[in-house]
PDB file of C-alpha atoms in Angstrom:
ATOM      1  CA  MET A   1       0.000   0.000   0.000  1.00  0.00           C
ATOM      2  CA  ASN A   2       1.423   3.399  -0.949  1.00  0.00           C
ATOM      3  CA  GLN A   3       1.591   5.894   1.887  1.00  0.00           C
ATOM      4  CA  THR A   4       1.453   9.585   1.125  1.00  0.00           C
ATOM      5  CA  ILE A   5       2.805  12.348   3.289  1.00  0.00           C
ATOM      6  CA  ASN A   6      -0.761  13.524   3.955  1.00  0.00           C
ATOM      7  CA  ASP A   7      -1.302  10.415   6.073  1.00  0.00           C
ATOM      8  CA  VAL A   8       0.703  11.882   8.955  1.00  0.00           C
ATOM      9  CA  LEU A   9      -1.036  13.468  11.948  1.00  0.00           C
ATOM     10  CA  VAL A  10       0.554  15.468  14.758  1.00  0.00           C
ATOM     11  CA  ALA A  11      -0.937  15.731  18.231  1.00  0.00           C
ATOM     12  CA  ILE A  12       0.641  18.110  20.746  1.00  0.00           C
ATOM     13  CA  PHE A  13       0.134  17.319  24.434  1.00  0.00           C
ATOM     14  CA  PRO A  14       0.534  19.357  27.631  1.00  0.00           C
ATOM     15  CA  SER A  15       2.956  16.828  29.169  1.00  0.00           C
ATOM     16  CA  ARG A  16       4.854  13.614  28.574  1.00  0.00           C
ATOM     17  CA  LYS A  17       2.676  11.667  31.036  1.00  0.00           C
ATOM     18  CA  VAL A  18      -0.519  12.630  29.219  1.00  0.00           C
ATOM     19  CA  LEU A  19       1.052  11.745  25.855  1.00  0.00           C
ATOM     20  CA  LEU A  20       2.086   8.287  27.057  1.00  0.00           C
ATOM     21  CA  ARG A  21      -1.395   7.542  28.450  1.00  0.00           C
ATOM     22  CA  ALA A  22      -2.977   8.700  25.189  1.00  0.00           C
ATOM     23  CA  LEU A  23      -0.613   6.585  23.061  1.00  0.00           C
ATOM     24  CA  GLU A  24      -1.361   3.524  25.191  1.00  0.00           C
ATOM     25  CA  TYR A  25      -5.084   4.125  24.742  1.00  0.00           C
ATOM     26  CA  LEU A  26      -4.755   4.626  20.966  1.00  0.00           C
ATOM     27  CA  ASN A  27      -2.817   1.366  20.663  1.00  0.00           C
ATOM     28  CA  SER A  28      -5.549  -0.489  22.545  1.00  0.00           C
ATOM     29  CA  ARG A  29      -8.258   0.683  20.126  1.00  0.00           C
ATOM     30  CA  GLU A  30      -8.918  -1.792  17.324  1.00  0.00           C
ATOM     31  CA  ASP A  31     -10.740   0.732  15.124  1.00  0.00           C
ATOM     32  CA  ILE A  32      -7.683   3.008  14.862  1.00  0.00           C
ATOM     33  CA  ILE A  33      -4.851   1.621  12.756  1.00  0.00           C
ATOM     34  CA  ILE A  34      -1.500   3.300  13.320  1.00  0.00           C
ATOM     35  CA  ASN A  35       1.224   2.280  10.864  1.00  0.00           C
ATOM     36  CA  ARG A  36       4.054   4.117  12.566  1.00  0.00           C
ATOM     37  CA  ALA A  37       4.416   6.434  15.553  1.00  0.00           C
ATOM     38  CA  ALA A  38       7.101   8.771  16.856  1.00  0.00           C
ATOM     39  CA  ILE A  39       7.370  11.046  19.849  1.00  0.00           C
ATOM     40  CA  VAL A  40       9.087  14.393  19.349  1.00  0.00           C
ATOM     41  CA  ALA A  41       9.947  16.564  22.337  1.00  0.00           C
ATOM     42  CA  LYS A  42      11.998  19.682  22.880  1.00  0.00           C
ATOM     43  CA  ALA A  43      14.093  19.982  26.023  1.00  0.00           C
ATOM     44  CA  ALA A  44      14.406  23.238  27.951  1.00  0.00           C
ATOM     45  CA  ASP A  45      17.850  23.813  26.387  1.00  0.00           C
ATOM     46  CA  GLY A  46      16.364  23.509  22.875  1.00  0.00           C
ATOM     47  CA  GLU A  47      17.640  19.998  22.144  1.00  0.00           C
ATOM     48  CA  THR A  48      15.164  17.837  20.222  1.00  0.00           C
ATOM     49  CA  ILE A  49      14.524  14.262  21.322  1.00  0.00           C
ATOM     50  CA  ILE A  50      12.944  11.815  18.886  1.00  0.00           C
ATOM     51  CA  LEU A  51      11.714   8.349  19.808  1.00  0.00           C
ATOM     52  CA  ASP A  52      10.664   6.334  16.783  1.00  0.00           C
ATOM     53  CA  ASP A  53      10.958   2.916  15.204  1.00  0.00           C
ATOM     54  CA  ASP A  54      13.838   3.785  12.874  1.00  0.00           C
ATOM     55  CA  LEU A  55      16.671   1.247  12.697  1.00  0.00           C
ATOM     56  CA  SER A  56      20.158   2.753  13.013  1.00  0.00           C
ATOM     57  CA  ALA A  57      23.241   1.466  11.196  1.00  0.00           C
ATOM     58  CA  ASP A  58      24.683   0.214  14.508  1.00  0.00           C
ATOM     59  CA  GLU A  59      21.527  -1.750  15.308  1.00  0.00           C
ATOM     60  CA  GLY A  60      21.518  -3.209  11.781  1.00  0.00           C
ATOM     61  CA  GLY A  61      25.181  -4.161  12.165  1.00  0.00           C
ATOM     62  CA  ILE A  62      24.560  -5.913  15.490  1.00  0.00           C
ATOM     63  CA  ALA A  63      21.607  -7.848  14.099  1.00  0.00           C
ATOM     64  CA  GLY A  64      23.465  -8.727  10.886  1.00  0.00           C
ATOM     65  CA  GLY A  65      26.629  -9.738  12.735  1.00  0.00           C
ATOM     66  CA  THR A  66      24.745 -11.987  15.134  1.00  0.00           C
ATOM     67  CA  LEU A  67      22.793 -13.641  12.362  1.00  0.00           C
ATOM     68  CA  GLY A  68      25.906 -14.014  10.168  1.00  0.00           C
ATOM     69  CA  ALA A  69      27.909 -15.608  12.990  1.00  0.00           C
ATOM     70  CA  ALA A  70      25.133 -18.060  13.824  1.00  0.00           C
ATOM     71  CA  MET A  71      24.575 -19.011  10.177  1.00  0.00           C
ATOM     72  CA  ALA A  72      28.295 -19.542   9.571  1.00  0.00           C
ATOM     73  CA  ALA A  73      28.672 -21.716  12.682  1.00  0.00           C
ATOM     74  CA  LEU A  74      25.631 -23.831  11.844  1.00  0.00           C
ATOM     75  CA  GLY A  75      26.699 -24.093   8.202  1.00  0.00           C
ATOM     76  CA  LEU A  76      30.169 -25.355   9.093  1.00  0.00           C
ATOM     77  CA  VAL A  77      28.757 -27.864  11.569  1.00  0.00           C
ATOM     78  CA  GLN A  78      26.341 -29.031   8.865  1.00  0.00           C
ATOM     79  CA  LEU A  79      29.267 -29.466   6.456  1.00  0.00           C
ATOM     80  CA  GLY A  80      31.018 -31.757   8.924  1.00  0.00           C
ATOM     81  CA  ALA A  81      33.431 -29.453  10.760  1.00  0.00           C
ATOM     82  CA  LEU A  82      32.896 -31.480  13.944  1.00  0.00           C
ATOM     83  CA  THR A  83      34.446 -34.540  12.322  1.00  0.00           C
ATOM     84  CA  LEU A  84      37.861 -32.875  11.962  1.00  0.00           C
ATOM     85  CA  PRO A  85      40.606 -34.368  14.179  1.00  0.00           C
ATOM     86  CA  GLY A  86      41.950 -32.637  17.310  1.00  0.00           C
ATOM     87  CA  ILE A  87      41.166 -28.992  17.770  1.00  0.00           C
ATOM     88  CA  GLY A  88      40.129 -28.668  14.114  1.00  0.00           C
ATOM     89  CA  PRO A  89      36.417 -28.243  14.914  1.00  0.00           C
ATOM     90  CA  VAL A  90      37.142 -25.361  17.299  1.00  0.00           C
ATOM     91  CA  ILE A  91      39.361 -23.587  14.771  1.00  0.00           C
ATOM     92  CA  ALA A  92      36.993 -24.184  11.839  1.00  0.00           C
ATOM     93  CA  VAL A  93      33.839 -23.125  13.667  1.00  0.00           C
ATOM     94  CA  GLY A  94      35.624 -20.198  15.374  1.00  0.00           C
ATOM     95  CA  ALA A  95      36.976 -18.875  12.074  1.00  0.00           C
ATOM     96  CA  GLY A  96      33.548 -19.315  10.481  1.00  0.00           C
ATOM     97  CA  VAL A  97      31.851 -17.399  13.297  1.00  0.00           C
ATOM     98  CA  LEU A  98      34.403 -14.582  12.958  1.00  0.00           C
ATOM     99  CA  VAL A  99      34.074 -14.277   9.173  1.00  0.00           C
ATOM    100  CA  GLY A 100      30.281 -14.726   9.230  1.00  0.00           C
ATOM    101  CA  GLY A 101      29.915 -12.131  11.976  1.00  0.00           C
ATOM    102  CA  LEU A 102      32.055  -9.574  10.145  1.00  0.00           C
ATOM    103  CA  LEU A 103      30.257 -10.056   6.835  1.00  0.00           C
ATOM    104  CA  GLY A 104      26.883  -9.955   8.571  1.00  0.00           C
ATOM    105  CA  LYS A 105      27.814  -6.731  10.401  1.00  0.00           C
ATOM    106  CA  VAL A 106      28.841  -5.005   7.176  1.00  0.00           C
ATOM    107  CA  THR A 107      25.728  -6.224   5.354  1.00  0.00           C
ATOM    108  CA  GLY A 108      23.393  -5.278   8.223  1.00  0.00           C
ATOM    109  CA  SER A 109      24.882  -1.779   8.542  1.00  0.00           C
ATOM    110  CA  PHE A 110      24.669  -1.233   4.792  1.00  0.00           C
ATOM    111  CA  ALA A 111      21.048  -2.419   4.641  1.00  0.00           C
ATOM    112  CA  ALA A 112      20.005  -0.240   7.597  1.00  0.00           C
ATOM    113  CA  ASN A 113      21.544   2.800   5.884  1.00  0.00           C
ATOM    114  CA  LEU A 114      19.670   2.070   2.658  1.00  0.00           C
ATOM    115  CA  LEU A 115      16.302   1.379   4.229  1.00  0.00           C
ATOM    116  CA  ASP A 116      14.523   4.176   6.030  1.00  0.00           C
ATOM    117  CA  PHE A 117      11.713   2.943   8.230  1.00  0.00           C
ATOM    118  CA  GLY A 118      10.887   6.211   9.952  1.00  0.00           C
ATOM    119  CA  PHE A 119       9.693   9.669   9.081  1.00  0.00           C
ATOM    120  CA  ARG A 120      11.725  12.035   6.937  1.00  0.00           C
ATOM    121  CA  ASN A 121      14.378  13.875   8.969  1.00  0.00           C
ATOM    122  CA  GLU A 122      13.468  17.261   7.464  1.00  0.00           C
ATOM    123  CA  GLN A 123       9.852  16.832   8.581  1.00  0.00           C
ATOM    124  CA  ILE A 124      10.790  16.047  12.167  1.00  0.00           C
ATOM    125  CA  GLU A 125      13.373  18.865  12.310  1.00  0.00           C
ATOM    126  CA  ASN A 126      10.839  21.428  11.077  1.00  0.00           C
ATOM    127  CA  LEU A 127       8.200  20.107  13.467  1.00  0.00           C
ATOM    128  CA  SER A 128      10.614  20.387  16.390  1.00  0.00           C
ATOM    129  CA  LYS A 129      11.098  24.098  15.622  1.00  0.00           C
ATOM    130  CA  GLU A 130       7.359  24.625  16.152  1.00  0.00           C
ATOM    131  CA  LEU A 131       7.307  22.833  19.531  1.00  0.00           C
ATOM    132  CA  THR A 132       7.796  24.441  22.913  1.00  0.00           C
ATOM    133  CA  ALA A 133       9.649  22.809  25.783  1.00  0.00           C
ATOM    134  CA  GLY A 134       7.445  20.576  27.912  1.00  0.00           C
ATOM    135  CA  HIS A 135       4.836  20.087  25.185  1.00  0.00           C
ATOM    136  CA  PRO A 136       5.728  16.871  23.325  1.00  0.00           C
ATOM    137  CA  ALA A 137       4.208  15.868  20.013  1.00  0.00           C
ATOM    138  CA  LEU A 138       2.940  12.480  18.942  1.00  0.00           C
ATOM    139  CA  VAL A 139       3.459  11.920  15.215  1.00  0.00           C
ATOM    140  CA  LEU A 140       1.195   9.220  13.770  1.00  0.00           C
ATOM    141  CA  GLU A 141       1.255   7.704  10.305  1.00  0.00           C
ATOM    142  CA  VAL A 142      -2.219   6.401   9.543  1.00  0.00           C
ATOM    143  CA  THR A 143      -3.670   4.491   6.593  1.00  0.00           C
ATOM    144  CA  ASN A 144      -6.519   6.845   5.675  1.00  0.00           C
ATOM    145  CA  ILE A 145      -6.434  10.291   7.238  1.00  0.00           C
ATOM    146  CA  LYS A 146     -10.070  11.101   6.360  1.00  0.00           C
ATOM    147  CA  ILE A 147     -11.271   8.121   8.357  1.00  0.00           C
ATOM    148  CA  ALA A 148      -8.577   8.108  11.053  1.00  0.00           C
ATOM    149  CA  GLN A 149      -8.513  11.795  12.009  1.00  0.00           C
ATOM    150  CA  PRO A 150     -12.100  11.978  13.360  1.00  0.00           C
ATOM    151  CA  LEU A 151     -11.590   8.701  15.265  1.00  0.00           C
ATOM    152  CA  ILE A 152      -8.327   9.934  16.756  1.00  0.00           C
ATOM    153  CA  GLU A 153      -9.855  13.332  17.643  1.00  0.00           C
ATOM    154  CA  GLU A 154     -12.687  11.584  19.479  1.00  0.00           C
ATOM    155  CA  ALA A 155     -10.288   9.190  21.231  1.00  0.00           C
ATOM    156  CA  LEU A 156      -7.950  11.975  22.371  1.00  0.00           C
ATOM    157  CA  GLN A 157     -10.612  14.342  23.781  1.00  0.00           C
ATOM    158  CA  PRO A 158     -10.032  13.277  27.417  1.00  0.00           C
ATOM    159  CA  TYR A 159      -6.251  13.770  27.052  1.00  0.00           C
ATOM    160  CA  GLN A 160      -6.146  17.590  26.723  1.00  0.00           C
ATOM    161  CA  VAL A 161      -4.649  17.584  23.231  1.00  0.00           C
ATOM    162  CA  GLU A 162      -3.570  21.134  22.428  1.00  0.00           C
ATOM    163  CA  LEU A 163      -3.510  20.569  18.667  1.00  0.00           C
ATOM    164  CA  LEU A 164      -4.286  17.716  16.300  1.00  0.00           C
ATOM    165  CA  ALA A 165      -3.475  18.457  12.679  1.00  0.00           C
ATOM    166  CA  PRO A 166      -1.991  16.867   9.555  1.00  0.00           C
ATOM    167  CA  LEU A 167       1.743  17.261   8.984  1.00  0.00           C
ATOM    168  CA  HIS A 168       2.650  19.019   5.748  1.00  0.00           C
ATOM    169  CA  ARG A 169       5.307  17.595   3.423  1.00  0.00           C
ATOM    170  CA  SER A 170       7.722  20.300   4.651  1.00  0.00           C
ATOM    171  CA  GLY A 171       7.225  19.258   8.279  1.00  0.00           C
ATOM    172  CA  HIS A 172       5.063  22.220   9.252  1.00  0.00           C
ATOM    173  CA  ILE A 173       1.723  21.640  10.914  1.00  0.00           C
ATOM    174  CA  LYS A 174      -1.323  22.385   8.727  1.00  0.00           C
ATOM    175  CA  LYS A 175      -3.369  24.540  11.061  1.00  0.00           C
ATOM    176  CA  ARG A 176      -7.021  25.165  10.352  1.00  0.00           C
ATOM    177  CA  PRO A 177      -8.107  28.827  10.182  1.00  0.00           C
ATOM    178  CA  SER A 178      -9.867  28.378  13.545  1.00  0.00           C
ATOM    179  CA  ASP A 179      -6.571  27.278  15.185  1.00  0.00           C
ATOM    180  CA  THR A 180      -4.751  30.548  14.506  1.00  0.00           C
TER     181      THR A 180
END
């Protein structure tokens, strides 16, 4: 299914505690389908903190290295490395784990750099400029904004949402005329 940038909603909350309770409630609702979520907050010193489901190159390298090492070890055992005389099995399997782990780390890091699972960095950076310290934003990617936005608005009423609006392609919040 092709996602467009118009399928991103931003909800700004009065505090982190309220945001976390609201996110937990949204996740428990079966009628609201959230494809991806991120929390964007600005610290008092102006630093932006982003919590999302993006996979970093280091995380990809760790996963790839672990998988590569395990596959190499199992592959060498399957090929009969344990039947070698003396300390041959230890050397063969050890060398295989080392080479498999290194190749897996390089491949995992490369793949994580190529694949972007999260929101565009420019969008989040521009959104963070519009936030004030102590008022975090919940960024939601939904399947159909015309159906999801009214459901999310209704679900978030008890959580003192300060603003719920679509996120523009540039990362700026699309405010309705009544919001200004």
